[in-house]
Coordinates of C-alpha atoms in Angstrom, one line a residue:
Chain X
M28 CA 0.0 0.0 0.0
A29 CA 1.3 3.4 -0.9
A30 CA 2.2 5.6 2.1
V31 CA -0.1 8.5 2.7
T32 CA 0.9 10.8 5.4
A33 CA -1.6 11.8 8.1
D34 CA -1.7 15.3 6.7
Q35 CA -2.3 14.3 3.2
K36 CA -4.9 11.9 4.4
S37 CA -6.9 14.3 6.4
Q38 CA -6.9 16.8 3.6
K39 CA -8.0 14.1 1.2
T40 CA -10.7 13.0 3.5
F41 CA -12.3 16.1 4.9
G42 CA -11.0 18.7 2.6
T43 CA -10.6 22.3 3.7
A44 CA -13.1 25.0 3.9
G45 CA -12.8 25.8 0.2
T46 CA -13.0 22.2 -1.1
T47 CA -15.2 21.9 -4.2
D48 CA -16.6 18.9 -6.0
A49 CA -13.9 19.4 -8.6
D50 CA -11.2 19.2 -5.9
R51 CA -12.6 16.0 -4.6
V52 CA -12.8 14.4 -8.1
A53 CA -9.2 15.6 -8.7
A54 CA -8.0 14.1 -5.4
F55 CA -9.7 10.8 -6.2
D56 CA -8.3 10.7 -9.8
A57 CA -4.8 11.6 -8.5
T58 CA -5.0 8.8 -5.9
V59 CA -6.0 6.2 -8.5
A60 CA -3.4 7.5 -11.0
A61 CA -0.7 7.3 -8.4
D62 CA -1.6 3.6 -7.7
E63 CA -2.4 4.6 -4.1
R64 CA -5.4 3.2 -2.2
I65 CA -8.9 4.7 -1.8
E66 CA -9.9 4.2 1.8
P67 CA -13.5 4.1 3.3
R68 CA -13.6 7.7 4.4
D69 CA -12.2 9.1 1.2
W70 CA -14.6 10.8 -1.2
M71 CA -15.3 8.5 -4.2
P72 CA -17.7 8.7 -7.2
D73 CA -21.1 7.1 -6.5
A74 CA -20.6 4.8 -9.4
Y75 CA -17.3 3.6 -8.1
R76 CA -18.9 2.8 -4.8
A77 CA -21.8 1.0 -6.4
T78 CA -19.5 -1.0 -8.7
L79 CA -17.4 -2.1 -5.8
I80 CA -20.3 -3.1 -3.6
R81 CA -21.7 -5.1 -6.5
Q82 CA -18.4 -6.8 -7.2
M83 CA -17.5 -7.5 -3.6
A84 CA -21.0 -8.7 -2.8
Q85 CA -20.9 -11.1 -5.7
H86 CA -17.5 -12.2 -4.7
A87 CA -18.7 -12.8 -1.1
H88 CA -21.8 -14.7 -2.3
S89 CA -19.6 -16.9 -4.4
E90 CA -17.6 -18.0 -1.4
I91 CA -20.8 -18.8 0.5
I92 CA -22.6 -20.6 -2.3
G93 CA -19.3 -22.2 -3.3
M94 CA -19.3 -24.1 0.0
Q95 CA -22.2 -26.2 -1.2
P96 CA -20.7 -28.2 -4.0
E97 CA -17.7 -29.2 -1.9
A98 CA -19.6 -29.7 1.4
N99 CA -21.6 -32.2 -0.6
W100 CA -18.6 -34.6 -0.3
I101 CA -17.5 -34.0 3.3
T102 CA -19.5 -36.9 4.7
R103 CA -18.3 -39.2 1.9
A104 CA -14.6 -38.2 1.7
P105 CA -12.6 -41.5 1.2
S106 CA -9.9 -41.0 3.8
L107 CA -9.7 -39.1 7.1
R108 CA -6.9 -37.0 5.8
R109 CA -8.9 -35.9 2.8
K110 CA -11.9 -35.3 5.0
A111 CA -9.9 -32.9 7.2
I112 CA -8.5 -31.0 4.2
L113 CA -12.0 -30.6 2.7
M114 CA -13.6 -29.5 6.0
A115 CA -10.8 -26.9 6.5
K116 CA -11.4 -25.7 2.9
V117 CA -15.1 -25.3 3.3
Q118 CA -14.5 -23.5 6.6
D119 CA -12.0 -21.2 4.9
E120 CA -14.7 -20.3 2.3
A121 CA -17.0 -19.2 5.1
G122 CA -14.2 -17.1 6.4
H123 CA -13.5 -15.5 3.0
G124 CA -17.2 -14.7 2.8
M125 CA -16.9 -12.9 6.1
Y126 CA -13.8 -10.9 5.1
L127 CA -15.6 -9.8 1.9
Y128 CA -18.9 -8.9 3.5
S129 CA -16.9 -6.8 6.0
A130 CA -14.9 -5.2 3.3
A131 CA -18.2 -4.4 1.5
E132 CA -19.6 -2.9 4.7
T133 CA -16.8 -0.3 4.7
L134 CA -18.7 1.1 1.7
G135 CA -22.0 1.5 3.6
A136 CA -23.6 -1.8 2.6
S137 CA -24.7 -4.3 5.3
R138 CA -24.1 -8.0 5.3
D139 CA -27.8 -8.6 6.0
E140 CA -28.9 -6.5 3.2
L141 CA -26.5 -8.2 0.8
L142 CA -27.6 -11.6 1.9
D143 CA -31.2 -10.6 1.4
K144 CA -30.4 -9.6 -2.2
L145 CA -28.6 -12.9 -2.8
H146 CA -31.6 -14.9 -1.4
A147 CA -34.0 -12.8 -3.5
G148 CA -31.9 -13.5 -6.7
R149 CA -31.1 -9.8 -7.1
Q150 CA -27.3 -10.3 -6.7
R151 CA -25.3 -13.0 -8.5
Y152 CA -22.6 -15.4 -7.5
S153 CA -20.1 -17.1 -9.7
S154 CA -21.8 -19.2 -12.4
I155 CA -19.4 -22.1 -11.7
F156 CA -21.2 -23.1 -8.5
N157 CA -24.3 -24.1 -10.5
Y158 CA -22.6 -27.3 -11.6
P159 CA -23.0 -30.4 -9.5
T160 CA -20.3 -32.4 -7.8
L161 CA -21.0 -35.9 -9.0
T162 CA -17.9 -37.8 -7.9
W163 CA -15.1 -37.4 -5.4
A164 CA -12.8 -36.3 -8.2
D165 CA -14.9 -33.2 -8.7
V166 CA -13.5 -32.0 -5.4
G167 CA -10.0 -32.2 -6.9
A168 CA -11.1 -30.6 -10.2
I169 CA -12.7 -27.7 -8.3
G170 CA -9.5 -27.2 -6.3
W171 CA -7.3 -27.3 -9.4
L172 CA -9.4 -25.6 -12.0
V173 CA -12.0 -23.5 -10.2
D174 CA -9.6 -22.3 -7.5
G175 CA -6.9 -21.9 -10.1
A176 CA -9.2 -19.7 -12.2
A177 CA -10.2 -17.7 -9.2
I178 CA -6.6 -17.1 -8.2
T179 CA -5.8 -15.9 -11.8
N180 CA -8.7 -13.5 -11.5
Q181 CA -8.0 -12.5 -7.9
V182 CA -4.2 -12.0 -7.7
P183 CA -4.5 -8.7 -9.6
L184 CA -7.2 -7.6 -7.2
C185 CA -4.6 -7.5 -4.5
R186 CA -3.5 -4.3 -6.2
C187 CA -7.1 -3.0 -6.6
S188 CA -7.5 0.7 -6.0
Y189 CA -9.9 0.2 -3.1
G190 CA -7.8 -0.5 0.0
P191 CA -10.1 -2.8 2.1
Y192 CA -10.8 -5.0 -0.9
A193 CA -7.1 -5.2 -1.9
R194 CA -6.1 -6.2 1.7
A195 CA -8.9 -8.8 1.9
M196 CA -7.6 -10.3 -1.3
V197 CA -4.1 -10.6 -0.1
R198 CA -5.3 -12.9 2.7
I199 CA -7.8 -14.8 0.5
C200 CA -5.3 -15.4 -2.3
K201 CA -2.8 -17.0 0.2
E202 CA -5.4 -19.5 1.3
E203 CA -6.8 -20.1 -2.1
S204 CA -3.4 -21.1 -3.5
F205 CA -3.1 -23.5 -0.7
H206 CA -6.5 -25.0 -1.7
Q207 CA -5.5 -25.1 -5.3
R208 CA -2.3 -27.1 -4.5
Q209 CA -4.4 -29.6 -2.5
G210 CA -6.9 -30.0 -5.3
Y211 CA -4.1 -30.7 -7.7
E212 CA -2.5 -33.2 -5.4
L213 CA -5.9 -34.9 -4.9
L214 CA -6.2 -35.3 -8.7
L215 CA -2.7 -36.5 -9.0
A216 CA -3.4 -39.2 -6.4
L217 CA -6.4 -40.3 -8.5
S218 CA -4.6 -40.1 -11.8
R219 CA -1.8 -42.3 -10.5
G220 CA -4.2 -44.6 -8.7
T221 CA -6.3 -47.4 -10.0
E222 CA -7.8 -47.4 -13.5
A223 CA -11.2 -46.5 -12.0
Q224 CA -9.7 -43.6 -10.1
H225 CA -7.9 -42.3 -13.1
A226 CA -11.2 -42.5 -15.1
M227 CA -12.9 -40.6 -12.3
A228 CA -10.3 -37.9 -12.5
Q229 CA -10.5 -37.6 -16.2
D230 CA -14.3 -37.4 -16.2
A231 CA -14.2 -34.6 -13.6
V232 CA -11.7 -32.6 -15.6
N233 CA -13.9 -33.1 -18.7
R234 CA -16.9 -31.7 -16.9
W235 CA -15.2 -28.7 -15.1
W236 CA -12.8 -27.5 -17.8
W237 CA -15.2 -25.3 -19.9
P238 CA -17.2 -24.0 -17.0
S239 CA -13.8 -22.9 -15.4
L240 CA -12.9 -21.0 -18.6
M241 CA -16.3 -19.2 -18.3
M242 CA -15.3 -17.9 -14.9
F243 CA -13.3 -15.2 -16.5
G244 CA -16.6 -13.7 -17.8
P245 CA -17.8 -12.8 -21.3
P246 CA -15.3 -12.1 -24.1
D247 CA -13.8 -8.6 -24.0
D248 CA -16.1 -7.2 -26.7
A249 CA -19.2 -8.2 -24.7
S250 CA -18.1 -7.2 -21.2
S251 CA -20.1 -4.3 -20.0
H252 CA -18.2 -3.3 -16.9
S253 CA -14.7 -3.9 -18.0
E254 CA -13.6 -0.6 -19.4
Q255 CA -14.7 1.6 -16.4
S256 CA -13.4 -0.9 -13.9
M257 CA -10.0 -0.9 -15.6
A258 CA -9.9 2.9 -15.6
W259 CA -10.6 2.9 -11.9
K260 CA -8.0 0.2 -11.4
I261 CA -10.5 -2.1 -9.8
K262 CA -9.6 -4.4 -12.6
R263 CA -6.1 -4.7 -14.1
H264 CA -6.5 -7.1 -17.0
S265 CA -9.2 -8.0 -19.5
N266 CA -11.3 -11.1 -19.2
D267 CA -9.7 -12.6 -22.3
E268 CA -6.2 -11.8 -21.2
L269 CA -6.7 -13.6 -17.9
R270 CA -8.4 -16.5 -19.6
R271 CA -5.4 -17.0 -21.9
R272 CA -3.1 -16.7 -19.0
F273 CA -5.1 -19.5 -17.2
V274 CA -5.0 -21.8 -20.2
D275 CA -1.2 -21.3 -20.5
I276 CA -0.8 -22.3 -16.9
C277 CA -3.2 -25.3 -17.1
V278 CA -1.8 -27.0 -20.2
P279 CA 1.6 -28.1 -18.7
Q280 CA -0.2 -28.9 -15.3
A281 CA -2.6 -31.2 -17.1
E282 CA 0.4 -33.0 -18.7
A283 CA 2.1 -33.4 -15.4
L284 CA -1.2 -34.8 -14.0
G285 CA -1.4 -37.3 -16.8
L286 CA -4.9 -36.0 -17.7
E287 CA -6.3 -34.5 -20.9
L288 CA -8.0 -31.2 -21.3
P289 CA -11.3 -31.8 -23.2
D290 CA -10.4 -29.5 -26.1
P291 CA -9.0 -30.9 -29.3
D292 CA -8.1 -27.4 -30.5
I293 CA -5.6 -26.6 -27.8
R294 CA -2.2 -26.1 -29.3
W295 CA 0.9 -24.0 -28.8
N296 CA 0.9 -20.9 -31.0
E297 CA 4.6 -20.2 -31.7
E298 CA 4.0 -16.8 -33.2
L299 CA 1.9 -15.4 -30.4
G300 CA 3.8 -17.3 -27.7
R301 CA 0.7 -18.7 -26.1
H302 CA -1.9 -21.5 -26.5
D303 CA -4.8 -21.3 -28.9
F304 CA -7.9 -23.0 -27.7
G305 CA -11.4 -23.9 -28.9
A306 CA -14.5 -21.8 -28.8
I307 CA -16.5 -21.5 -25.6
D308 CA -20.2 -22.3 -25.7
W309 CA -21.4 -18.9 -24.5
S310 CA -25.0 -20.0 -24.9
E311 CA -24.5 -22.4 -22.0
F312 CA -23.0 -19.6 -20.0
Q313 CA -26.0 -17.3 -20.7
E314 CA -28.4 -20.1 -19.6
V315 CA -26.6 -20.6 -16.3
L316 CA -26.5 -16.8 -15.7
K317 CA -30.3 -16.7 -16.4
G318 CA -30.8 -19.3 -13.6
N319 CA -31.1 -22.3 -15.9
G320 CA -27.9 -24.1 -14.9
P321 CA -28.0 -27.6 -13.4
C322 CA -28.0 -26.5 -9.7
N323 CA -29.1 -22.8 -9.7
E324 CA -32.4 -23.5 -7.9
Q325 CA -31.0 -26.0 -5.5
R326 CA -28.1 -23.7 -4.4
I327 CA -30.3 -20.8 -3.7
A328 CA -33.0 -22.9 -2.0
Q329 CA -30.4 -24.4 0.4
R330 CA -29.0 -21.0 1.2
R331 CA -32.5 -19.6 1.9
T332 CA -33.4 -22.6 4.0
A333 CA -30.3 -22.3 6.1
H334 CA -31.0 -18.6 6.6
E335 CA -34.7 -19.1 7.4
E336 CA -34.2 -22.0 9.6
G337 CA -31.5 -20.1 11.4
A338 CA -33.7 -17.1 12.0
W339 CA -34.7 -18.1 15.5
V340 CA -31.1 -18.7 16.5
R341 CA -30.0 -15.2 15.3
E342 CA -33.0 -13.7 17.0
A343 CA -32.2 -15.5 20.3
A344 CA -28.6 -14.3 20.2
A345 CA -29.8 -10.7 19.6
V346 CA -32.3 -10.9 22.5
Y347 CA -29.8 -12.5 24.8
A348 CA -27.2 -9.9 23.9
A349 CA -29.6 -7.0 24.6
K350 CA -30.6 -8.5 28.0
H351 CA -27.0 -9.0 29.0
A352 CA -25.3 -6.0 27.5
P353 CA -23.1 -4.4 30.1
K354 CA -24.4 -0.9 30.5
P355 CA -21.4 1.3 31.3
S356 CA -19.0 0.4 28.4
P357 CA -20.0 2.0 25.1
S358 CA -17.9 -0.4 23.1
S359 CA -19.6 -3.6 24.3
S360 CA -21.6 -5.8 21.9
T361 CA -25.3 -5.2 21.7
T362 CA -26.2 -6.9 18.5
A363 CA -26.4 -10.5 17.4
T364 CA -23.7 -9.9 14.9
A365 CA -21.3 -8.7 17.5
T366 CA -22.1 -11.6 19.8
A367 CA -21.7 -14.0 16.9
S368 CA -18.4 -12.6 15.8
A369 CA -17.1 -13.0 19.4
S370 CA -17.7 -16.7 19.0
A371 CA -16.1 -16.6 15.6
S372 CA -12.9 -15.0 16.8
A373 CA -12.7 -17.7 19.5
S374 CA -13.0 -20.2 16.7
A375 CA -10.2 -18.5 14.7
S376 CA -7.8 -19.0 17.6
A377 CA -8.9 -22.6 18.0
S378 CA -8.3 -23.2 14.3
A379 CA -4.7 -22.1 14.6
A380 CA -4.3 -25.1 16.9
A381 CA -5.7 -27.6 14.5
S382 CA -3.1 -29.7 12.8
D383 CA -2.3 -30.0 9.1
Q384 CA -3.5 -26.5 8.3
P385 CA -1.8 -23.2 8.0
A386 CA -2.3 -21.1 11.1
A387 CA -3.8 -18.1 9.2
R388 CA -6.5 -20.1 7.5
T389 CA -9.6 -18.7 9.2
G390 CA -9.2 -15.3 10.9
A391 CA -12.7 -14.2 11.4
S392 CA -11.7 -10.6 11.7
A393 CA -11.2 -8.9 8.3
P394 CA -7.9 -7.3 7.8
H395 CA -9.4 -3.8 7.6
E396 CA -11.1 -3.9 11.0
E397 CA -9.5 -0.7 12.1
E398 CA -11.4 1.2 9.4
T399 CA -14.7 0.0 10.5
A400 CA -14.2 0.4 14.2
Chain N
M100 CA -14.6 -39.2 14.7
V101 CA -18.3 -39.9 14.8
L102 CA -19.1 -36.5 16.3
S103 CA -16.8 -34.8 13.9
H104 CA -18.7 -36.4 11.0
R105 CA -22.0 -35.2 12.5
L106 CA -20.7 -31.7 12.8
G107 CA -19.4 -31.9 9.2
E108 CA -23.0 -32.4 8.1
W109 CA -23.7 -28.8 9.2
A110 CA -21.4 -27.3 6.5
G111 CA -23.4 -25.0 4.4
H112 CA -26.5 -25.2 6.6
A113 CA -25.5 -23.2 9.7
P114 CA -27.7 -20.4 11.0
V115 CA -25.0 -17.7 10.6
L116 CA -21.6 -17.6 8.8
E117 CA -19.7 -17.4 12.1
E118 CA -21.2 -20.8 13.0
E119 CA -20.2 -22.3 9.7
V120 CA -16.7 -21.4 10.8
A121 CA -17.1 -22.5 14.4
L122 CA -18.8 -25.8 13.8
A123 CA -16.3 -26.8 11.1
N124 CA -13.6 -25.8 13.4
I125 CA -14.8 -28.0 16.2
A126 CA -15.3 -30.9 13.7
L127 CA -11.7 -30.5 12.5
D128 CA -10.3 -30.5 16.1
L129 CA -12.2 -33.6 16.9
L130 CA -11.2 -35.3 13.6
G131 CA -7.6 -34.4 14.4
Q132 CA -7.9 -36.0 17.9
A133 CA -9.5 -39.1 16.4
R134 CA -6.8 -39.5 13.9
V135 CA -4.1 -39.5 16.6
L136 CA -6.0 -42.0 18.7
L137 CA -6.9 -44.3 15.8
S138 CA -3.3 -44.2 14.6
L139 CA -2.1 -45.5 18.0
V140 CA -4.2 -48.6 17.4
G141 CA -3.7 -49.3 13.7
D142 CA -4.4 -47.8 10.3
E143 CA -6.7 -44.8 10.7
D144 CA -8.6 -45.4 7.4
E145 CA -8.9 -49.1 7.9
L146 CA -10.4 -48.5 11.3
A147 CA -12.7 -45.7 10.1
Y148 CA -13.9 -47.1 6.8
L149 CA -13.7 -50.9 7.1
R150 CA -15.3 -51.6 10.4
E151 CA -18.9 -52.5 10.5
E152 CA -21.4 -51.0 12.8
R153 CA -21.1 -53.6 15.6
A154 CA -17.3 -53.0 15.7
F155 CA -17.6 -49.2 16.5
R156 CA -17.1 -48.3 20.1
N157 CA -18.3 -44.7 20.2
L158 CA -20.8 -43.4 22.7
Q159 CA -24.3 -43.4 21.5
L160 CA -24.5 -39.7 22.4
V161 CA -22.2 -38.6 19.6
E162 CA -23.9 -40.6 16.9
Q163 CA -27.2 -38.9 17.4
P164 CA -28.5 -37.0 14.4
N165 CA -28.0 -33.2 14.4
G166 CA -31.6 -32.2 14.7
D167 CA -32.0 -28.5 15.0
F168 CA -29.3 -26.1 16.2
A169 CA -30.4 -26.4 19.8
H170 CA -30.3 -30.2 19.6
T171 CA -26.7 -30.0 18.2
I172 CA -25.7 -27.6 20.9
A173 CA -27.2 -29.8 23.6
R174 CA -25.1 -32.7 22.3
Q175 CA -22.1 -30.4 22.3
L176 CA -22.7 -29.3 25.8
Y177 CA -23.0 -32.8 27.2
F178 CA -20.1 -34.2 25.4
S179 CA -17.7 -31.2 25.5
V180 CA -18.1 -30.8 29.3
Y181 CA -17.4 -34.5 29.7
Q182 CA -14.5 -34.4 27.3
H183 CA -13.0 -31.4 29.0
L184 CA -13.2 -32.8 32.5
L185 CA -11.8 -36.1 31.3
Y186 CA -8.9 -34.7 29.4
E187 CA -8.0 -32.4 32.2
R188 CA -7.6 -35.4 34.4
L189 CA -5.8 -37.5 31.9
A190 CA -3.4 -34.7 31.2
A191 CA -2.7 -34.3 34.9
G192 CA -2.0 -38.0 35.3
D193 CA 0.9 -40.0 34.1
G194 CA -0.9 -42.5 31.8
E195 CA 0.0 -43.1 28.2
F196 CA -2.7 -40.6 27.1
A197 CA -1.4 -37.7 29.2
P198 CA 0.6 -36.0 26.4
L199 CA -2.3 -36.4 23.9
A200 CA -4.8 -35.1 26.4
A201 CA -2.6 -32.2 27.2
K202 CA -2.6 -31.1 23.6
A203 CA -6.3 -31.7 23.1
V204 CA -7.5 -30.1 26.3
K205 CA -7.0 -26.6 24.8
E206 CA -9.2 -27.4 21.9
V207 CA -11.8 -29.0 24.0
A208 CA -11.9 -26.0 26.4
Y209 CA -12.9 -23.9 23.4
H210 CA -15.6 -26.4 22.4
R211 CA -17.0 -26.3 25.9
D212 CA -17.0 -22.6 26.0
H213 CA -18.7 -22.4 22.6
A214 CA -21.4 -24.9 23.7
E215 CA -22.0 -23.1 27.0
Q216 CA -22.3 -19.7 25.4
W217 CA -24.9 -21.0 23.0
V218 CA -26.9 -22.8 25.8
L219 CA -27.0 -19.5 27.6
R220 CA -28.0 -17.5 24.5
L221 CA -30.7 -20.0 23.4
G222 CA -32.0 -20.8 26.9
D223 CA -32.2 -17.1 27.9
G224 CA -33.0 -15.8 24.4
T225 CA -36.5 -15.9 23.0
E226 CA -39.4 -18.1 24.0
E227 CA -38.9 -20.2 21.0
S228 CA -35.2 -20.7 21.5
H229 CA -35.8 -21.5 25.2
R230 CA -38.3 -24.2 24.2
R231 CA -36.0 -25.7 21.6
M232 CA -33.0 -25.7 23.9
Q233 CA -35.0 -27.4 26.6
A234 CA -36.2 -30.0 24.1
G235 CA -32.7 -30.6 22.9
L236 CA -31.4 -31.2 26.5
D237 CA -34.3 -33.4 27.3
A238 CA -34.1 -35.6 24.2
L239 CA -30.4 -36.3 24.6
W240 CA -30.4 -36.8 28.4
R241 CA -30.9 -40.5 28.2
F242 CA -27.6 -40.9 26.3
T243 CA -25.5 -39.2 29.0
G244 CA -25.3 -42.0 31.5
E245 CA -23.0 -44.0 29.2
M246 CA -20.2 -41.6 29.6
F247 CA -19.7 -42.6 33.2
Q248 CA -20.3 -46.4 33.0
P249 CA -17.5 -48.9 33.1
V250 CA -16.4 -50.3 29.8
D251 CA -16.7 -54.1 29.4
G252 CA -13.3 -55.7 28.9
L253 CA -11.3 -52.8 30.3
D254 CA -9.7 -53.0 33.8
G255 CA -10.8 -50.0 35.7
P256 CA -10.8 -46.4 34.6
P257 CA -7.7 -44.8 32.8
S258 CA -5.1 -43.5 35.2
G259 CA -6.0 -40.4 37.1
V260 CA -9.7 -40.7 36.5
D261 CA -12.3 -41.5 39.1
R262 CA -15.6 -42.2 37.3
E263 CA -17.7 -41.2 40.2
E264 CA -15.9 -38.0 40.7
L265 CA -16.0 -37.3 37.0
R266 CA -19.8 -37.8 37.0
N267 CA -20.3 -35.5 39.9
R268 CA -18.2 -32.7 38.4
W269 CA -20.0 -33.1 35.1
L270 CA -23.3 -33.0 36.7
A271 CA -22.3 -29.9 38.7
A272 CA -21.0 -28.1 35.6
V273 CA -24.0 -29.0 33.4
T274 CA -26.4 -28.0 36.1
D275 CA -24.7 -24.6 36.5
V276 CA -25.0 -23.8 32.8
V277 CA -28.5 -25.1 32.5
E278 CA -29.7 -23.0 35.4
R279 CA -27.9 -19.9 34.3
A280 CA -29.6 -20.4 31.0
T281 CA -33.0 -20.4 32.8
L282 CA -33.5 -24.0 31.8
A283 CA -34.3 -27.1 33.8
L284 CA -32.0 -30.1 34.2
P285 CA -33.8 -33.1 32.6
T286 CA -35.2 -35.5 35.2
G287 CA -35.5 -38.8 33.3
P288 CA -33.1 -41.8 33.5
Q289 CA -29.7 -41.3 32.1
S290 CA -29.6 -44.6 30.4
G291 CA -32.4 -45.4 28.0
G292 CA -33.1 -49.1 28.1
W293 CA -29.6 -50.4 27.3
A294 CA -27.3 -52.2 29.5
A295 CA -24.3 -50.2 30.8
G296 CA -21.9 -48.9 28.2
A297 CA -23.9 -50.1 25.2
G298 CA -22.0 -48.0 22.6
R299 CA -18.7 -49.2 24.0
Q300 CA -19.9 -52.7 23.3
G301 CA -20.8 -51.9 19.7
L302 CA -24.5 -51.6 20.4
H303 CA -25.7 -48.5 18.6
T304 CA -28.8 -46.6 17.7
E305 CA -30.5 -47.0 14.3
P306 CA -29.3 -43.8 12.7
F307 CA -25.7 -44.8 13.1
G308 CA -25.7 -47.5 10.5
R309 CA -26.9 -45.1 7.9
M310 CA -24.3 -42.6 8.9
I311 CA -21.4 -45.0 8.4
A312 CA -23.0 -46.3 5.2
E313 CA -22.6 -42.8 3.8
M314 CA -19.2 -42.3 5.3
Q315 CA -17.8 -45.6 4.0
H316 CA -19.3 -46.1 0.7
L317 CA -16.7 -44.5 -1.5
H318 CA -13.8 -46.0 0.3
R319 CA -15.4 -49.5 0.2
S320 CA -16.2 -49.1 -3.5
H321 CA -12.5 -49.0 -4.3
P322 CA -10.9 -51.8 -2.3
G323 CA -7.2 -51.2 -1.8
A324 CA -7.1 -47.9 -3.5
S325 CA -5.2 -45.0 -1.9
W326 CA -6.5 -41.5 -1.9

């Protein structure tokens, strides 16, 4: 993060008596141009704020919905080691959702409101999670391909112009690369295992390859938000550019895995120094976006059910907290959320003690807590 | 291992994101503890995936289905208080489990705190949460006696543990939480129709067979494969 002195910052934030709108815009533009970070109390264009809320909410929703296809295999994981890894991963995803909702809250949105929009189908989540996990190998394919695509997309976000988002992404990307390696390793074990295991791995890659390429979004000439997002340095690279980068990464990895990518048109293009690959079926992508993918209904229904069936628990926590709020201290928790996050930070410290996992894997408190306090 | 599996079933279904994290965390801790213990006896996966129902020695309490959140929390309260008191004693003793218990006791102290906090919130929350919490405590009460019963085929309790003392401390701790939560300690029998230590003898409740069928099916479908 670029260093901003306290003086510059307060000026940027509150302005002086004579600050005009033009000054504010100029300060914003200069901050973005200098690759410095916009912080929650800085002035920002309304459209910048709205774009970020939309993108961060969608990102948070993807983490939460993305728990489902993998959690589908927790109770059937074929070894205790794999089961522990998968549980830790699904737990991380909940943690990532929490960072991202917190980061979105620095822009004035609330988690409850964003979740309501998700449940009402008014905000999206990544289309990839509308595909079913049909075999154990899908857990590996998701790790390798889906997390791999997510990382390719998200690493540039660590330099995003909005500070809280960029800092959340630094933490998330570390954990995601860990998951991706584990997914790759899972597939490798299958690929080198029995014939049936190898076939299971190949089948999973066949089913997840194209949907993973779609995770980069529509082609550049059809991407409505791209240009403005790049100008604001929310986005650093175009959809197609990231997609090509991902294919270049995956081709040698697939070879090392001993698995084939289901695209007969993939070949090295000497002239361009990258891989050519086949055409994506954008009509399938459109159908999934419209809600007609294999699992759209199921995913949202499960999320709604969990939320609705949990309502009495959240209500109880809120009532209890109100009854037992210590009166004199102004900083004490009085809401259900505050009470619940107290339990979550306890869990974060417990998770550090769990074996086989990186110590930083949960961390219920988002990295930008100081800005929201 | 069995309780960890049950908690794993909550993933994606918890009432609030923080509980997704917390329940998965507890499940992971318990799975970690189980793996250490199973590995002392043999191959952890062989023991987890290739034993049939009658060969499992877990308490009936931990195999009980999740039910609603209050039901899950009641199961957590009963078990984590027991586990915490037991591990404290094992850790203080000089038996072979002392080092393992010393490591696990920190995790279990957190599990206990988590369960107690939720019993308080639900018991002393709304009318509905009070009713559900009481129902959870009542429904699982009959599985609690087993924790303190002698185990067939084992000579006496593990070193440093006096079963009667453990039962008294457990009862005192659970009573304290239940009362602070404005709830009533269940009054029925603590053993529901089984001889002493049923789960320890491989006598389980009906939902357990279905649970391990799900847990084991993939492993069993590929004999000898490694994962």
